[in-house]
């Protein structure tokens, strides 16, 4: 597999999305709730990616949020054709296409492309991470009081209270908390040092796979919200630009209490 091929596929899906972006009315419907939408653009981008990957790698199955969803063993692609649909729908340019090549439960390559921002992140296991062609080398010594921390609103209402409580507590410890709206892009922004901390629960493997390998390859830290090893199937992430900030974040999250009940997003 050549990463250049994956980048081209992500960019071509990005072009599909831009044909719909800021258009008068994008046909859409609600999924799990009022903020969880699927638009015609999500579906068109999924179709484009599935077709192009099948042409490049006919023997590698494609699992996607808006496509075939069954878990695969061995090698497969894991795709979120539009991460940040709500931003996209309202005309906010912060959204991305996310494609990971998986080996079992581990991403071994990933691309996250934000077409309206012209930003492309990618990584291959053992080969470093890149942002618009430049190698990322995260060497942040930022301290929590100067940090920008980002979280997200989970669609699953069971997770809202925990998110609100952790947000309020984090807000008192960092420079500022932001909610930006594309999990894949947030993880890459930590990799690039644009944000320092990202935590969220209630996510799906396709939100996290490509961003996680990009962050690891850039030298960032990715763990579970309870400090255990990060797993895609948990849907929970703490991504940080250095180890000491990560320890502080974990001790803040611990104060809010157990999150064990949330580990259900398989
Ligand atoms: C969503 C985005 C958002 C996060 C949600 C995700 P979608 O993905 O990543 O930032 O807060 O939990 O589901 O639905 O736009 O692909
Ligand atoms: Ca998503
Ligand atoms: Ca999506």
PDB file of C-alpha atoms and ligand atoms in Angstrom:
ATOM      1  CA  UNK A   1       0.000   0.000   0.000  1.00  0.00           C
ATOM      2  CA  UNK A   2       1.330   3.412  -0.928  1.00  0.00           C
ATOM      3  CA  UNK A   3       0.234   6.309   1.280  1.00  0.00           C
ATOM      4  CA  UNK A   4       0.111   8.556  -1.808  1.00  0.00           C
ATOM      5  CA  UNK A   5      -2.851   6.504  -3.060  1.00  0.00           C
ATOM      6  CA  UNK A   6      -4.752   7.003   0.203  1.00  0.00           C
ATOM      7  CA  UNK A   7      -4.028  10.730   0.123  1.00  0.00           C
ATOM      8  CA  UNK A   8      -5.421  10.999  -3.416  1.00  0.00           C
ATOM      9  CA  UNK A   9      -8.564   9.109  -2.399  1.00  0.00           C
ATOM     10  CA  UNK A  10      -9.082  11.407   0.626  1.00  0.00           C
ATOM     11  CA  UNK A  11      -8.575  14.482  -1.566  1.00  0.00           C
ATOM     12  CA  UNK A  12     -10.980  13.247  -4.184  1.00  0.00           C
ATOM     13  CA  UNK A  13     -13.627  12.655  -1.479  1.00  0.00           C
ATOM     14  CA  UNK A  14     -12.833  16.176  -0.225  1.00  0.00           C
ATOM     15  CA  UNK A  15     -13.658  17.556  -3.691  1.00  0.00           C
ATOM     16  CA  UNK A  16     -16.964  15.706  -3.593  1.00  0.00           C
ATOM     17  CA  UNK A  17     -17.753  17.333  -0.236  1.00  0.00           C
ATOM     18  CA  UNK A  18     -16.845  20.800  -1.479  1.00  0.00           C
ATOM     19  CA  UNK A  19     -19.429  20.498  -4.281  1.00  0.00           C
ATOM     20  CA  UNK A  20     -22.096  20.488  -1.555  1.00  0.00           C
ATOM     21  CA  UNK A  21     -20.438  22.836   0.955  1.00  0.00           C
ATOM     22  CA  UNK A  22     -22.270  26.151   1.590  1.00  0.00           C
ATOM     23  CA  UNK A  23     -24.909  25.212  -0.949  1.00  0.00           C
ATOM     24  CA  UNK A  24     -28.423  26.460  -0.168  1.00  0.00           C
ATOM     25  CA  UNK A  25     -30.003  23.271   1.179  1.00  0.00           C
ATOM     26  CA  UNK A  26     -28.148  20.013   1.529  1.00  0.00           C
ATOM     27  CA  UNK A  27     -30.576  17.073   1.629  1.00  0.00           C
ATOM     28  CA  UNK A  28     -30.160  15.359   4.979  1.00  0.00           C
ATOM     29  CA  UNK A  29     -31.825  13.406   7.725  1.00  0.00           C
ATOM     30  CA  UNK A  30     -31.376  12.951  11.456  1.00  0.00           C
ATOM     31  CA  UNK A  31     -29.735   9.780  12.775  1.00  0.00           C
ATOM     32  CA  UNK A  32     -29.603   9.344  16.583  1.00  0.00           C
ATOM     33  CA  UNK A  33     -30.761  12.889  17.430  1.00  0.00           C
ATOM     34  CA  UNK A  34     -31.071  16.531  16.336  1.00  0.00           C
ATOM     35  CA  UNK A  35     -27.296  17.099  16.096  1.00  0.00           C
ATOM     36  CA  UNK A  36     -26.466  13.757  14.465  1.00  0.00           C
ATOM     37  CA  UNK A  37     -27.111  14.257  10.747  1.00  0.00           C
ATOM     38  CA  UNK A  38     -26.331  12.358   7.607  1.00  0.00           C
ATOM     39  CA  UNK A  39     -26.349  14.458   4.450  1.00  0.00           C
ATOM     40  CA  UNK A  40     -26.284  13.618   0.782  1.00  0.00           C
ATOM     41  CA  UNK A  41     -22.621  14.699   0.871  1.00  0.00           C
ATOM     42  CA  UNK A  42     -21.689  12.116   3.559  1.00  0.00           C
ATOM     43  CA  UNK A  43     -23.161   9.397   1.332  1.00  0.00           C
ATOM     44  CA  UNK A  44     -21.574  10.694  -1.880  1.00  0.00           C
ATOM     45  CA  UNK A  45     -18.134  10.907  -0.228  1.00  0.00           C
ATOM     46  CA  UNK A  46     -18.487   7.392   1.223  1.00  0.00           C
ATOM     47  CA  UNK A  47     -19.386   6.052  -2.234  1.00  0.00           C
ATOM     48  CA  UNK A  48     -16.450   7.827  -3.853  1.00  0.00           C
ATOM     49  CA  UNK A  49     -13.984   6.466  -1.280  1.00  0.00           C
ATOM     50  CA  UNK A  50     -15.372   2.929  -1.487  1.00  0.00           C
ATOM     51  CA  UNK A  51     -15.177   2.959  -5.308  1.00  0.00           C
ATOM     52  CA  UNK A  52     -11.665   4.412  -5.466  1.00  0.00           C
ATOM     53  CA  UNK A  53     -10.247   2.139  -2.760  1.00  0.00           C
ATOM     54  CA  UNK A  54     -11.804  -0.887  -4.479  1.00  0.00           C
ATOM     55  CA  UNK A  55     -10.074   0.135  -7.699  1.00  0.00           C
ATOM     56  CA  UNK A  56      -6.675   0.587  -5.988  1.00  0.00           C
ATOM     57  CA  UNK A  57      -6.919  -2.334  -3.543  1.00  0.00           C
ATOM     58  CA  UNK A  58      -9.596  -4.749  -4.781  1.00  0.00           C
ATOM     59  CA  UNK A  59      -8.793  -7.351  -2.090  1.00  0.00           C
ATOM     60  CA  UNK A  60      -9.025  -5.025   0.912  1.00  0.00           C
ATOM     61  CA  UNK A  61     -12.534  -4.522   2.334  1.00  0.00           C
ATOM     62  CA  UNK A  62     -13.794  -1.046   3.182  1.00  0.00           C
ATOM     63  CA  UNK A  63     -15.650  -0.428   6.448  1.00  0.00           C
ATOM     64  CA  UNK A  64     -17.236   2.998   6.688  1.00  0.00           C
ATOM     65  CA  UNK A  65     -19.608   4.997   8.842  1.00  0.00           C
ATOM     66  CA  UNK A  66     -22.020   5.373   5.922  1.00  0.00           C
ATOM     67  CA  UNK A  67     -21.169   2.079   4.229  1.00  0.00           C
ATOM     68  CA  UNK A  68     -20.583  -1.490   5.240  1.00  0.00           C
ATOM     69  CA  UNK A  69     -20.126  -1.425   9.007  1.00  0.00           C
ATOM     70  CA  UNK A  70     -19.325  -5.009  10.042  1.00  0.00           C
ATOM     71  CA  UNK A  71     -16.053  -5.488  11.834  1.00  0.00           C
ATOM     72  CA  UNK A  72     -13.335  -7.070   9.683  1.00  0.00           C
ATOM     73  CA  UNK A  73     -10.307  -9.145  10.638  1.00  0.00           C
ATOM     74  CA  UNK A  74      -6.949  -8.841   8.868  1.00  0.00           C
ATOM     75  CA  UNK A  75      -6.439  -5.863   6.561  1.00  0.00           C
ATOM     76  CA  UNK A  76      -9.255  -3.445   5.843  1.00  0.00           C
ATOM     77  CA  UNK A  77      -9.883   0.263   5.405  1.00  0.00           C
ATOM     78  CA  UNK A  78     -11.797   2.135   8.091  1.00  0.00           C
ATOM     79  CA  UNK A  79     -13.436   5.318   6.806  1.00  0.00           C
ATOM     80  CA  UNK A  80     -15.300   8.334   8.101  1.00  0.00           C
ATOM     81  CA  UNK A  81     -16.231  10.070   4.829  1.00  0.00           C
ATOM     82  CA  UNK A  82     -17.222  13.283   6.612  1.00  0.00           C
ATOM     83  CA  UNK A  83     -16.155  13.878  10.195  1.00  0.00           C
ATOM     84  CA  UNK A  84     -17.794  17.050  11.426  1.00  0.00           C
ATOM     85  CA  UNK A  85     -21.070  16.778   9.518  1.00  0.00           C
ATOM     86  CA  UNK A  86     -22.809  19.378  11.663  1.00  0.00           C
ATOM     87  CA  UNK A  87     -20.087  21.971  10.967  1.00  0.00           C
ATOM     88  CA  UNK A  88     -20.242  21.098   7.262  1.00  0.00           C
ATOM     89  CA  UNK A  89     -24.036  21.385   7.197  1.00  0.00           C
ATOM     90  CA  UNK A  90     -23.924  24.903   8.691  1.00  0.00           C
ATOM     91  CA  UNK A  91     -21.113  26.124   6.427  1.00  0.00           C
ATOM     92  CA  UNK A  92     -18.321  25.961   9.033  1.00  0.00           C
ATOM     93  CA  UNK A  93     -15.131  24.860   7.225  1.00  0.00           C
ATOM     94  CA  UNK A  94     -13.794  22.688  10.068  1.00  0.00           C
ATOM     95  CA  UNK A  95     -14.558  19.151   8.875  1.00  0.00           C
ATOM     96  CA  UNK A  96     -12.521  16.269   7.463  1.00  0.00           C
ATOM     97  CA  UNK A  97     -12.296  13.018   5.550  1.00  0.00           C
ATOM     98  CA  UNK A  98     -10.637  10.248   7.580  1.00  0.00           C
ATOM     99  CA  UNK A  99      -9.229   7.009   6.115  1.00  0.00           C
ATOM    100  CA  UNK A 100      -7.200   4.419   8.029  1.00  0.00           C
ATOM    101  CA  UNK A 101      -5.637   1.185   6.842  1.00  0.00           C
ATOM    102  CA  UNK A 102      -6.173  -1.336   9.623  1.00  0.00           C
ATOM    103  CA  UNK A 103      -4.495  -4.584  10.591  1.00  0.00           C
ATOM    104  CA  UNK A 104      -6.957  -6.202  12.957  1.00  0.00           C
ATOM    105  CA  UNK A 105      -7.726  -3.555  15.573  1.00  0.00           C
ATOM    106  CA  UNK A 106      -4.616  -1.429  14.911  1.00  0.00           C
ATOM    107  CA  UNK A 107      -4.292   1.383  12.367  1.00  0.00           C
ATOM    108  CA  UNK A 108      -1.100   1.002  10.341  1.00  0.00           C
ATOM    109  CA  UNK A 109      -1.576   4.052   8.112  1.00  0.00           C
ATOM    110  CA  UNK A 110      -3.924   7.007   8.131  1.00  0.00           C
ATOM    111  CA  UNK A 111      -4.922  10.160   6.275  1.00  0.00           C
ATOM    112  CA  UNK A 112      -7.060  13.008   7.600  1.00  0.00           C
ATOM    113  CA  UNK A 113      -7.863  15.666   5.010  1.00  0.00           C
ATOM    114  CA  UNK A 114      -9.730  18.907   5.662  1.00  0.00           C
ATOM    115  CA  UNK A 115     -10.709  20.072   2.151  1.00  0.00           C
ATOM    116  CA  UNK A 116     -12.085  23.508   3.014  1.00  0.00           C
ATOM    117  CA  UNK A 117      -8.951  24.326   5.021  1.00  0.00           C
ATOM    118  CA  UNK A 118      -6.534  22.718   2.576  1.00  0.00           C
ATOM    119  CA  UNK A 119      -4.949  20.717   5.374  1.00  0.00           C
ATOM    120  CA  UNK A 120      -3.765  17.118   4.981  1.00  0.00           C
ATOM    121  CA  UNK A 121      -2.272  14.976   7.724  1.00  0.00           C
ATOM    122  CA  UNK A 122      -0.935  11.471   7.155  1.00  0.00           C
ATOM    123  CA  UNK A 123       1.235   8.776   8.716  1.00  0.00           C
ATOM    124  CA  UNK A 124       2.451   5.248   8.107  1.00  0.00           C
ATOM    125  CA  UNK A 125       3.495   3.105  11.080  1.00  0.00           C
ATOM    126  CA  UNK A 126       7.202   3.591  11.717  1.00  0.00           C
ATOM    127  CA  UNK A 127       7.475   6.316   9.070  1.00  0.00           C
ATOM    128  CA  UNK A 128       6.584   9.495  10.985  1.00  0.00           C
ATOM    129  CA  UNK A 129       3.637  11.836  10.534  1.00  0.00           C
ATOM    130  CA  UNK A 130       3.253  14.673   8.049  1.00  0.00           C
ATOM    131  CA  UNK A 131       1.187  17.848   7.750  1.00  0.00           C
ATOM    132  CA  UNK A 132       0.894  19.272   4.203  1.00  0.00           C
ATOM    133  CA  UNK A 133       4.125  17.473   3.309  1.00  0.00           C
ATOM    134  CA  UNK A 134       6.149  18.672   6.333  1.00  0.00           C
ATOM    135  CA  UNK A 135       7.272  16.137   8.933  1.00  0.00           C
ATOM    136  CA  UNK A 136       5.670  16.636  12.330  1.00  0.00           C
ATOM    137  CA  UNK A 137       7.936  16.505  15.335  1.00  0.00           C
ATOM    138  CA  UNK A 138       5.969  17.187  18.470  1.00  0.00           C
ATOM    139  CA  UNK A 139       8.271  18.437  21.210  1.00  0.00           C
ATOM    140  CA  UNK A 140       5.937  20.444  23.371  1.00  0.00           C
ATOM    141  CA  UNK A 141       6.790  21.432  26.937  1.00  0.00           C
ATOM    142  CA  UNK A 142       3.594  23.425  27.385  1.00  0.00           C
ATOM    143  CA  UNK A 143       2.105  23.529  30.885  1.00  0.00           C
ATOM    144  CA  UNK A 144      -1.577  23.119  31.646  1.00  0.00           C
ATOM    145  CA  UNK A 145      -2.313  26.790  32.523  1.00  0.00           C
ATOM    146  CA  UNK A 146      -1.190  27.807  29.019  1.00  0.00           C
ATOM    147  CA  UNK A 147      -2.872  24.931  27.208  1.00  0.00           C
ATOM    148  CA  UNK A 148      -5.789  24.911  24.772  1.00  0.00           C
ATOM    149  CA  UNK A 149      -7.957  21.893  25.521  1.00  0.00           C
ATOM    150  CA  UNK A 150     -10.711  20.566  23.278  1.00  0.00           C
ATOM    151  CA  UNK A 151     -13.595  18.210  23.880  1.00  0.00           C
ATOM    152  CA  UNK A 152     -16.766  17.262  22.005  1.00  0.00           C
ATOM    153  CA  UNK A 153     -20.458  16.715  22.675  1.00  0.00           C
ATOM    154  CA  UNK A 154     -21.245  13.018  22.419  1.00  0.00           C
ATOM    155  CA  UNK A 155     -24.423  12.087  20.529  1.00  0.00           C
ATOM    156  CA  UNK A 156     -25.176   9.482  23.206  1.00  0.00           C
ATOM    157  CA  UNK A 157     -27.023  11.386  25.933  1.00  0.00           C
ATOM    158  CA  UNK A 158     -25.708   9.037  28.658  1.00  0.00           C
ATOM    159  CA  UNK A 159     -22.312  10.688  28.247  1.00  0.00           C
ATOM    160  CA  UNK A 160     -23.378  14.346  28.406  1.00  0.00           C
ATOM    161  CA  UNK A 161     -23.185  14.816  32.162  1.00  0.00           C
ATOM    162  CA  UNK A 162     -19.649  13.425  32.354  1.00  0.00           C
ATOM    163  CA  UNK A 163     -18.643  15.668  29.448  1.00  0.00           C
ATOM    164  CA  UNK A 164     -20.131  18.769  31.115  1.00  0.00           C
ATOM    165  CA  UNK A 165     -18.467  18.035  34.443  1.00  0.00           C
ATOM    166  CA  UNK A 166     -15.053  17.346  32.948  1.00  0.00           C
ATOM    167  CA  UNK A 167     -15.375  20.429  30.733  1.00  0.00           C
ATOM    168  CA  UNK A 168     -16.073  22.721  33.707  1.00  0.00           C
ATOM    169  CA  UNK A 169     -13.204  21.314  35.709  1.00  0.00           C
ATOM    170  CA  UNK A 170     -10.766  21.470  32.797  1.00  0.00           C
ATOM    171  CA  UNK A 171     -11.859  25.024  32.043  1.00  0.00           C
ATOM    172  CA  UNK A 172     -10.629  26.115  35.481  1.00  0.00           C
ATOM    173  CA  UNK A 173      -7.190  24.561  34.874  1.00  0.00           C
ATOM    174  CA  UNK A 174      -6.283  25.434  31.269  1.00  0.00           C
ATOM    175  CA  UNK A 175      -6.027  28.640  29.261  1.00  0.00           C
ATOM    176  CA  UNK A 176      -9.308  27.862  27.466  1.00  0.00           C
ATOM    177  CA  UNK A 177     -11.541  24.978  26.420  1.00  0.00           C
ATOM    178  CA  UNK A 178     -12.865  24.776  22.872  1.00  0.00           C
ATOM    179  CA  UNK A 179     -15.454  22.529  21.224  1.00  0.00           C
ATOM    180  CA  UNK A 180     -14.522  22.264  17.561  1.00  0.00           C
ATOM    181  CA  UNK A 181     -16.509  19.368  16.074  1.00  0.00           C
ATOM    182  CA  UNK A 182     -14.302  16.914  14.167  1.00  0.00           C
ATOM    183  CA  UNK A 183     -12.688  14.232  16.318  1.00  0.00           C
ATOM    184  CA  UNK A 184     -10.304  13.157  13.542  1.00  0.00           C
ATOM    185  CA  UNK A 185      -9.079  16.706  12.989  1.00  0.00           C
ATOM    186  CA  UNK A 186      -8.774  17.455  16.722  1.00  0.00           C
ATOM    187  CA  UNK A 187      -6.438  14.469  17.119  1.00  0.00           C
ATOM    188  CA  UNK A 188      -4.325  15.735  14.199  1.00  0.00           C
ATOM    189  CA  UNK A 189      -4.289  19.253  15.668  1.00  0.00           C
ATOM    190  CA  UNK A 190      -2.712  17.790  18.808  1.00  0.00           C
ATOM    191  CA  UNK A 191      -0.173  16.034  16.544  1.00  0.00           C
ATOM    192  CA  UNK A 192       0.684  19.382  14.958  1.00  0.00           C
ATOM    193  CA  UNK A 193       0.839  21.236  18.300  1.00  0.00           C
ATOM    194  CA  UNK A 194      -2.115  23.505  17.399  1.00  0.00           C
ATOM    195  CA  UNK A 195      -4.034  22.270  20.428  1.00  0.00           C
ATOM    196  CA  UNK A 196      -2.521  20.679  23.510  1.00  0.00           C
ATOM    197  CA  UNK A 197      -5.215  18.395  24.926  1.00  0.00           C
ATOM    198  CA  UNK A 198      -8.199  16.625  23.376  1.00  0.00           C
ATOM    199  CA  UNK A 199     -10.509  14.367  25.330  1.00  0.00           C
ATOM    200  CA  UNK A 200     -13.837  12.857  24.335  1.00  0.00           C
ATOM    201  CA  UNK A 201     -15.999   9.771  24.894  1.00  0.00           C
ATOM    202  CA  UNK A 202     -18.804   8.128  22.933  1.00  0.00           C
ATOM    203  CA  UNK A 203     -16.840   8.033  19.677  1.00  0.00           C
ATOM    204  CA  UNK A 204     -16.547   5.284  17.074  1.00  0.00           C
ATOM    205  CA  UNK A 205     -13.428   3.578  15.690  1.00  0.00           C
ATOM    206  CA  UNK A 206     -13.758   5.451  12.354  1.00  0.00           C
ATOM    207  CA  UNK A 207     -13.592   8.797  14.214  1.00  0.00           C
ATOM    208  CA  UNK A 208     -10.274   7.884  15.814  1.00  0.00           C
ATOM    209  CA  UNK A 209      -8.278   5.368  13.757  1.00  0.00           C
ATOM    210  CA  UNK A 210      -6.425   7.638  11.317  1.00  0.00           C
ATOM    211  CA  UNK A 211      -5.920  10.461  13.832  1.00  0.00           C
ATOM    212  CA  UNK A 212      -4.517   8.053  16.435  1.00  0.00           C
ATOM    213  CA  UNK A 213      -1.711   6.765  14.226  1.00  0.00           C
ATOM    214  CA  UNK A 214      -0.920  10.294  13.037  1.00  0.00           C
ATOM    215  CA  UNK A 215      -0.656  11.478  16.655  1.00  0.00           C
ATOM    216  CA  UNK A 216       1.501   8.531  17.750  1.00  0.00           C
ATOM    217  CA  UNK A 217       3.820   8.930  14.769  1.00  0.00           C
ATOM    218  CA  UNK A 218       4.171  12.655  15.491  1.00  0.00           C
ATOM    219  CA  UNK A 219       5.375  11.859  19.037  1.00  0.00           C
ATOM    220  CA  UNK A 220       2.149  12.658  20.899  1.00  0.00           C
ATOM    221  CA  UNK A 221       0.490  10.767  23.715  1.00  0.00           C
ATOM    222  CA  UNK A 222      -2.784   8.891  23.330  1.00  0.00           C
ATOM    223  CA  UNK A 223      -4.439   6.998  26.206  1.00  0.00           C
ATOM    224  CA  UNK A 224      -7.854   5.978  27.460  1.00  0.00           C
ATOM    225  CA  UNK A 225      -9.757   8.457  29.695  1.00  0.00           C
ATOM    226  CA  UNK A 226      -8.976   6.223  32.677  1.00  0.00           C
ATOM    227  CA  UNK A 227      -5.269   6.145  31.865  1.00  0.00           C
ATOM    228  CA  UNK A 228      -5.230   2.625  30.400  1.00  0.00           C
ATOM    229  CA  UNK A 229      -3.960   1.821  26.925  1.00  0.00           C
ATOM    230  CA  UNK A 230      -5.954   3.446  24.163  1.00  0.00           C
ATOM    231  CA  UNK A 231      -8.259   1.137  22.209  1.00  0.00           C
ATOM    232  CA  UNK A 232     -10.347   2.175  19.235  1.00  0.00           C
ATOM    233  CA  UNK A 233     -13.312   0.065  20.301  1.00  0.00           C
ATOM    234  CA  UNK A 234     -13.751   1.961  23.595  1.00  0.00           C
ATOM    235  CA  UNK A 235     -14.651   5.159  21.735  1.00  0.00           C
ATOM    236  CA  UNK A 236     -12.761   7.127  24.419  1.00  0.00           C
ATOM    237  CA  UNK A 237      -9.644   9.201  23.973  1.00  0.00           C
ATOM    238  CA  UNK A 238      -7.250  11.488  25.768  1.00  0.00           C
ATOM    239  CA  UNK A 239      -4.737  12.934  23.305  1.00  0.00           C
ATOM    240  CA  UNK A 240      -1.971  15.205  24.585  1.00  0.00           C
ATOM    241  CA  UNK A 241       1.095  16.935  23.288  1.00  0.00           C
ATOM    242  CA  UNK A 242       3.328  15.692  26.146  1.00  0.00           C
ATOM    243  CA  UNK A 243       3.403  13.141  28.972  1.00  0.00           C
ATOM    244  CA  UNK A 244       3.374  15.521  31.925  1.00  0.00           C
ATOM    245  CA  UNK A 245       0.285  17.403  30.688  1.00  0.00           C
ATOM    246  CA  UNK A 246      -1.366  14.028  30.065  1.00  0.00           C
ATOM    247  CA  UNK A 247      -0.825  12.932  33.677  1.00  0.00           C
ATOM    248  CA  UNK A 248      -2.382  16.169  34.923  1.00  0.00           C
ATOM    249  CA  UNK A 249      -5.368  15.757  32.605  1.00  0.00           C
ATOM    250  CA  UNK A 250      -5.937  12.185  33.779  1.00  0.00           C
ATOM    251  CA  UNK A 251      -5.911  13.245  37.421  1.00  0.00           C
ATOM    252  CA  UNK A 252      -8.469  15.980  36.630  1.00  0.00           C
ATOM    253  CA  UNK A 253     -10.720  13.510  34.793  1.00  0.00           C
ATOM    254  CA  UNK A 254     -10.401  11.072  37.701  1.00  0.00           C
ATOM    255  CA  UNK A 255     -11.932  13.669  40.044  1.00  0.00           C
ATOM    256  CA  UNK A 256     -15.178  13.525  38.060  1.00  0.00           C
ATOM    257  CA  UNK A 257     -15.486   9.855  38.888  1.00  0.00           C
ATOM    258  CA  UNK A 258     -15.898   6.585  37.140  1.00  0.00           C
ATOM    259  CA  UNK A 259     -16.379   6.399  33.420  1.00  0.00           C
ATOM    260  CA  UNK A 260     -16.498   2.594  33.368  1.00  0.00           C
ATOM    261  CA  UNK A 261     -20.153   2.538  32.386  1.00  0.00           C
ATOM    262  CA  UNK A 262     -19.314   4.279  29.154  1.00  0.00           C
ATOM    263  CA  UNK A 263     -17.087   1.619  27.747  1.00  0.00           C
ATOM    264  CA  UNK A 264     -19.904   0.230  25.643  1.00  0.00           C
ATOM    265  CA  UNK A 265     -19.313   1.788  22.260  1.00  0.00           C
ATOM    266  CA  UNK A 266     -18.089  -1.353  20.495  1.00  0.00           C
TER     267      UNK A 266
HETATM  268  C1  LIG B   1     -18.662  13.520  15.110  1.00  0.00           C
HETATM  269  C2  LIG B   1     -17.527  14.495  15.242  1.00  0.00           C
HETATM  270  C3  LIG B   1     -17.686  15.296  16.516  1.00  0.00           C
HETATM  271  C4  LIG B   1     -17.797  14.426  17.735  1.00  0.00           C
HETATM  272  C5  LIG B   1     -18.906  13.429  17.537  1.00  0.00           C
HETATM  273  C6  LIG B   1     -18.626  12.605  16.284  1.00  0.00           C
HETATM  274  P1  LIG B   1     -19.588  12.934  12.651  1.00  0.00           P
HETATM  275  O1  LIG B   1     -18.565  12.755  13.909  1.00  0.00           O
HETATM  276  O2  LIG B   1     -16.291  13.835  15.265  1.00  0.00           O
HETATM  277  O3  LIG B   1     -16.577  16.130  16.726  1.00  0.00           O
HETATM  278  O4  LIG B   1     -18.026  15.228  18.859  1.00  0.00           O
HETATM  279  O5  LIG B   1     -18.984  12.598  18.662  1.00  0.00           O
HETATM  280  O6  LIG B   1     -19.556  11.576  16.146  1.00  0.00           O
HETATM  281  O7  LIG B   1     -20.922  12.466  13.094  1.00  0.00           O
HETATM  282  O8  LIG B   1     -19.583  14.352  12.251  1.00  0.00           O
HETATM  283  O9  LIG B   1     -18.951  12.021  11.648  1.00  0.00           O
HETATM  284 CA1  LIG B   2     -17.180  11.072  12.843  1.00  0.00          CA
HETATM  285 CA1  LIG B   3     -19.155  10.994   9.725  1.00  0.00          CA
END
